[in-house]
Amino acid sequence: SYDYHFIDEEYLQSKRIEIEKIISDMKRLLILCLAAMTLFSCKEKIDYIVVGDKIPSFTVTSEVYGTVESSELKGNVTMLFFFATWCGPCQDELAAVQEKLVPMFEGKENFRLLVLGREHTDAELAEYNEVKGFTFPLYPDVDRQIYSKFAKQTIPRAYLIDKDGKVVDFAVGYDAEHFDAMCSKAMELL
């Protein structure tokens, strides 16, 4: 049998302190885990329209290009892009639209291209396009009225919409491979 009378009180006290520290650390870790779970569960939705959704009803008006109603897109395969003139990845995406998408779909029936400048006016887009020289229309979405129906944040955004008005693919940010895949899928949908 073990004689407990010879255990040093200092040793016991040091072990109690170690155990209390471990318990305190575990409590802090538990609180951090609970806070992280709360933040994760409350994460705000930023994509309002995703694959499988019908596009929302909208009207885009340009002093230069006229008005486009979302209902006019029905019966067409549509590529819809949201961009900003100050956004680097947007510049890459719009260059790809000009270099790849426009030639690929030139003269194709039942294809629509709709490019919207988020928080830009017609005048700003005209000035921007003087430098860029795009051959496709740039429509203004001055107050995010259209963009806010699709998403809360992050550009560029690209949506591939089928003839029934349903999103079949979308991209957040610009990825050349995904862009090419969306173009190929659009061609298949025609």
Coordinates of C-alpha atoms in Angstrom, one line a residue:
S1 CA 0.0 0.0 0.0
Y2 CA 1.1 3.5 -0.7
D3 CA 1.6 6.0 2.1
Y4 CA 0.0 9.3 1.2
H5 CA 1.5 11.1 4.2
F6 CA 4.7 11.6 2.3
I7 CA 3.3 13.5 -0.6
D8 CA 4.7 17.0 -0.6
E9 CA 2.1 19.8 -0.2
E10 CA 4.0 22.0 -2.6
Y11 CA 3.8 19.3 -5.3
L12 CA 0.0 19.0 -4.8
Q13 CA -0.4 22.7 -5.0
S14 CA 1.5 22.9 -8.2
K15 CA -0.6 20.1 -9.7
R16 CA -3.8 21.9 -8.6
I17 CA -2.5 25.0 -10.4
E18 CA -1.7 23.0 -13.6
I19 CA -5.2 21.5 -13.6
E20 CA -6.9 24.8 -13.0
K21 CA -4.9 26.3 -15.9
I22 CA -5.9 23.4 -18.2
I23 CA -9.5 23.9 -17.2
S24 CA -9.3 27.6 -17.8
D25 CA -7.7 27.0 -21.3
M26 CA -10.4 24.5 -22.1
K27 CA -13.1 27.0 -21.2
R28 CA -11.4 29.7 -23.4
L29 CA -11.2 27.2 -26.3
L30 CA -14.8 26.2 -25.8
I31 CA -15.9 29.9 -25.9
L32 CA -13.8 30.4 -29.1
C33 CA -15.4 27.4 -30.7
L34 CA -18.9 28.5 -29.8
A35 CA -18.1 32.0 -31.2
A36 CA -16.8 30.5 -34.4
M37 CA -19.8 28.3 -34.8
T38 CA -22.1 31.3 -34.2
L39 CA -20.3 33.4 -36.8
F40 CA -20.3 30.5 -39.3
S41 CA -24.0 29.9 -38.8
C42 CA -24.8 33.6 -39.1
K43 CA -22.7 34.1 -42.2
E44 CA -24.5 36.4 -44.5
K45 CA -25.6 35.0 -47.8
I46 CA -23.8 36.8 -50.6
D47 CA -25.1 34.8 -53.6
Y48 CA -28.8 35.4 -54.1
I49 CA -29.1 33.7 -57.5
V50 CA -27.3 30.4 -58.0
V51 CA -27.4 27.5 -60.5
G52 CA -30.9 26.2 -60.9
D53 CA -32.6 29.6 -60.0
K54 CA -34.7 31.6 -62.5
I55 CA -33.3 35.0 -63.0
P56 CA -35.1 37.8 -61.3
S57 CA -37.2 40.4 -63.2
F58 CA -35.2 43.5 -64.0
T59 CA -35.0 46.4 -66.4
V60 CA -31.7 48.0 -67.5
T61 CA -31.8 51.3 -69.2
S62 CA -29.0 53.0 -71.1
E63 CA -29.2 56.4 -72.8
V64 CA -26.8 54.9 -75.4
Y65 CA -28.2 51.4 -76.0
G66 CA -31.8 51.6 -74.9
T67 CA -33.7 49.4 -72.5
V68 CA -33.4 45.6 -71.9
E69 CA -36.1 43.8 -70.0
S70 CA -35.2 40.5 -68.4
S71 CA -38.4 39.0 -70.1
E72 CA -36.7 39.8 -73.5
L73 CA -34.0 37.3 -72.7
K74 CA -36.4 34.3 -72.6
G75 CA -35.8 32.1 -75.7
N76 CA -32.2 33.2 -75.8
V77 CA -29.0 31.8 -74.2
T78 CA -27.6 34.7 -72.3
M79 CA -24.3 35.6 -70.8
L80 CA -24.7 38.2 -68.1
F81 CA -21.6 40.0 -66.6
F82 CA -21.3 42.4 -63.8
F83 CA -18.1 44.5 -63.6
A84 CA -16.6 47.7 -62.4
T85 CA -14.0 49.9 -64.2
W86 CA -11.7 49.9 -61.2
C87 CA -11.7 46.1 -60.7
G88 CA -8.5 44.3 -62.0
P89 CA -10.1 40.8 -62.5
C90 CA -13.0 42.5 -64.3
Q91 CA -10.6 43.9 -66.8
D92 CA -9.3 40.4 -67.5
E93 CA -12.8 39.1 -67.9
L94 CA -14.0 41.8 -70.2
A95 CA -10.9 41.3 -72.3
A96 CA -11.8 37.6 -72.6
V97 CA -15.4 38.6 -73.5
Q98 CA -14.0 40.8 -76.4
E99 CA -11.3 38.3 -77.5
K100 CA -13.1 35.0 -77.2
L101 CA -16.9 35.3 -76.5
V102 CA -17.7 38.0 -79.1
P103 CA -16.1 36.2 -82.0
M104 CA -17.4 32.9 -80.9
F105 CA -21.1 34.0 -80.8
E106 CA -21.0 36.7 -83.5
G107 CA -24.1 36.2 -85.7
K108 CA -25.5 33.4 -83.6
E109 CA -29.2 33.5 -83.3
N110 CA -30.8 33.2 -79.9
F111 CA -27.7 34.4 -78.1
R112 CA -27.6 37.6 -75.9
L113 CA -24.7 39.3 -74.2
L114 CA -25.5 41.7 -71.4
V115 CA -22.6 43.5 -69.6
L116 CA -23.5 45.7 -66.7
G117 CA -21.2 48.3 -65.0
R118 CA -22.0 48.1 -61.3
E119 CA -22.3 51.6 -59.9
H120 CA -21.4 53.3 -63.2
T121 CA -23.3 55.8 -65.3
D122 CA -23.6 55.8 -69.1
A123 CA -21.1 58.7 -69.2
E124 CA -18.5 56.8 -67.1
L125 CA -18.9 53.7 -69.2
A126 CA -18.6 55.7 -72.5
E127 CA -15.4 57.3 -71.2
Y128 CA -14.1 53.9 -70.0
N129 CA -14.9 52.3 -73.4
E130 CA -13.0 55.1 -75.3
V131 CA -9.9 53.7 -73.7
K132 CA -10.8 50.0 -73.9
G133 CA -12.5 49.9 -77.3
F134 CA -15.0 47.1 -76.6
T135 CA -17.4 46.3 -79.4
F136 CA -20.2 45.2 -77.1
P137 CA -22.6 47.4 -75.2
L138 CA -21.9 48.4 -71.6
Y139 CA -25.0 49.0 -69.6
P140 CA -25.1 51.1 -66.4
D141 CA -26.3 49.7 -63.1
V142 CA -25.9 53.0 -61.3
D143 CA -27.4 52.1 -57.9
R144 CA -26.9 48.3 -57.9
Q145 CA -30.6 47.9 -58.6
I146 CA -30.0 44.9 -60.8
Y147 CA -26.8 43.6 -59.2
S148 CA -28.5 43.5 -55.8
K149 CA -31.0 41.0 -57.1
F150 CA -28.2 38.6 -58.0
A151 CA -25.7 39.1 -55.2
K152 CA -24.6 41.2 -52.2
Q153 CA -21.0 41.6 -53.0
T154 CA -18.0 40.6 -55.1
I155 CA -17.2 41.2 -58.7
P156 CA -16.7 40.2 -61.4
R157 CA -19.7 38.0 -61.7
A158 CA -20.8 36.0 -64.8
Y159 CA -24.0 34.1 -65.3
L160 CA -24.9 31.7 -68.0
I161 CA -28.7 31.7 -68.5
D162 CA -30.6 29.1 -70.6
K163 CA -33.5 29.8 -72.9
D164 CA -36.0 29.3 -70.1
G165 CA -34.3 32.0 -68.0
K166 CA -32.6 29.6 -65.6
V167 CA -29.0 30.0 -64.4
V168 CA -27.0 26.9 -65.5
D169 CA -23.6 28.2 -64.5
F170 CA -22.1 31.2 -62.7
A171 CA -18.7 32.5 -61.7
V172 CA -17.5 34.8 -59.0
G173 CA -14.1 36.3 -59.8
Y174 CA -12.4 35.6 -63.1
D175 CA -10.9 32.2 -63.9
A176 CA -9.9 31.7 -67.6
E177 CA -10.7 27.9 -67.6
H178 CA -14.1 28.4 -66.1
F179 CA -14.8 31.3 -68.5
D180 CA -13.9 29.0 -71.4
A181 CA -16.1 26.2 -70.0
M182 CA -19.0 28.6 -69.7
C183 CA -18.5 29.7 -73.3
S184 CA -18.5 26.1 -74.4
K185 CA -21.6 25.3 -72.4
A186 CA -23.4 28.4 -73.9
M187 CA -22.6 27.1 -77.4
E188 CA -24.1 23.7 -76.4
L189 CA -27.3 25.3 -75.2
L190 CA -27.9 27.0 -78.5

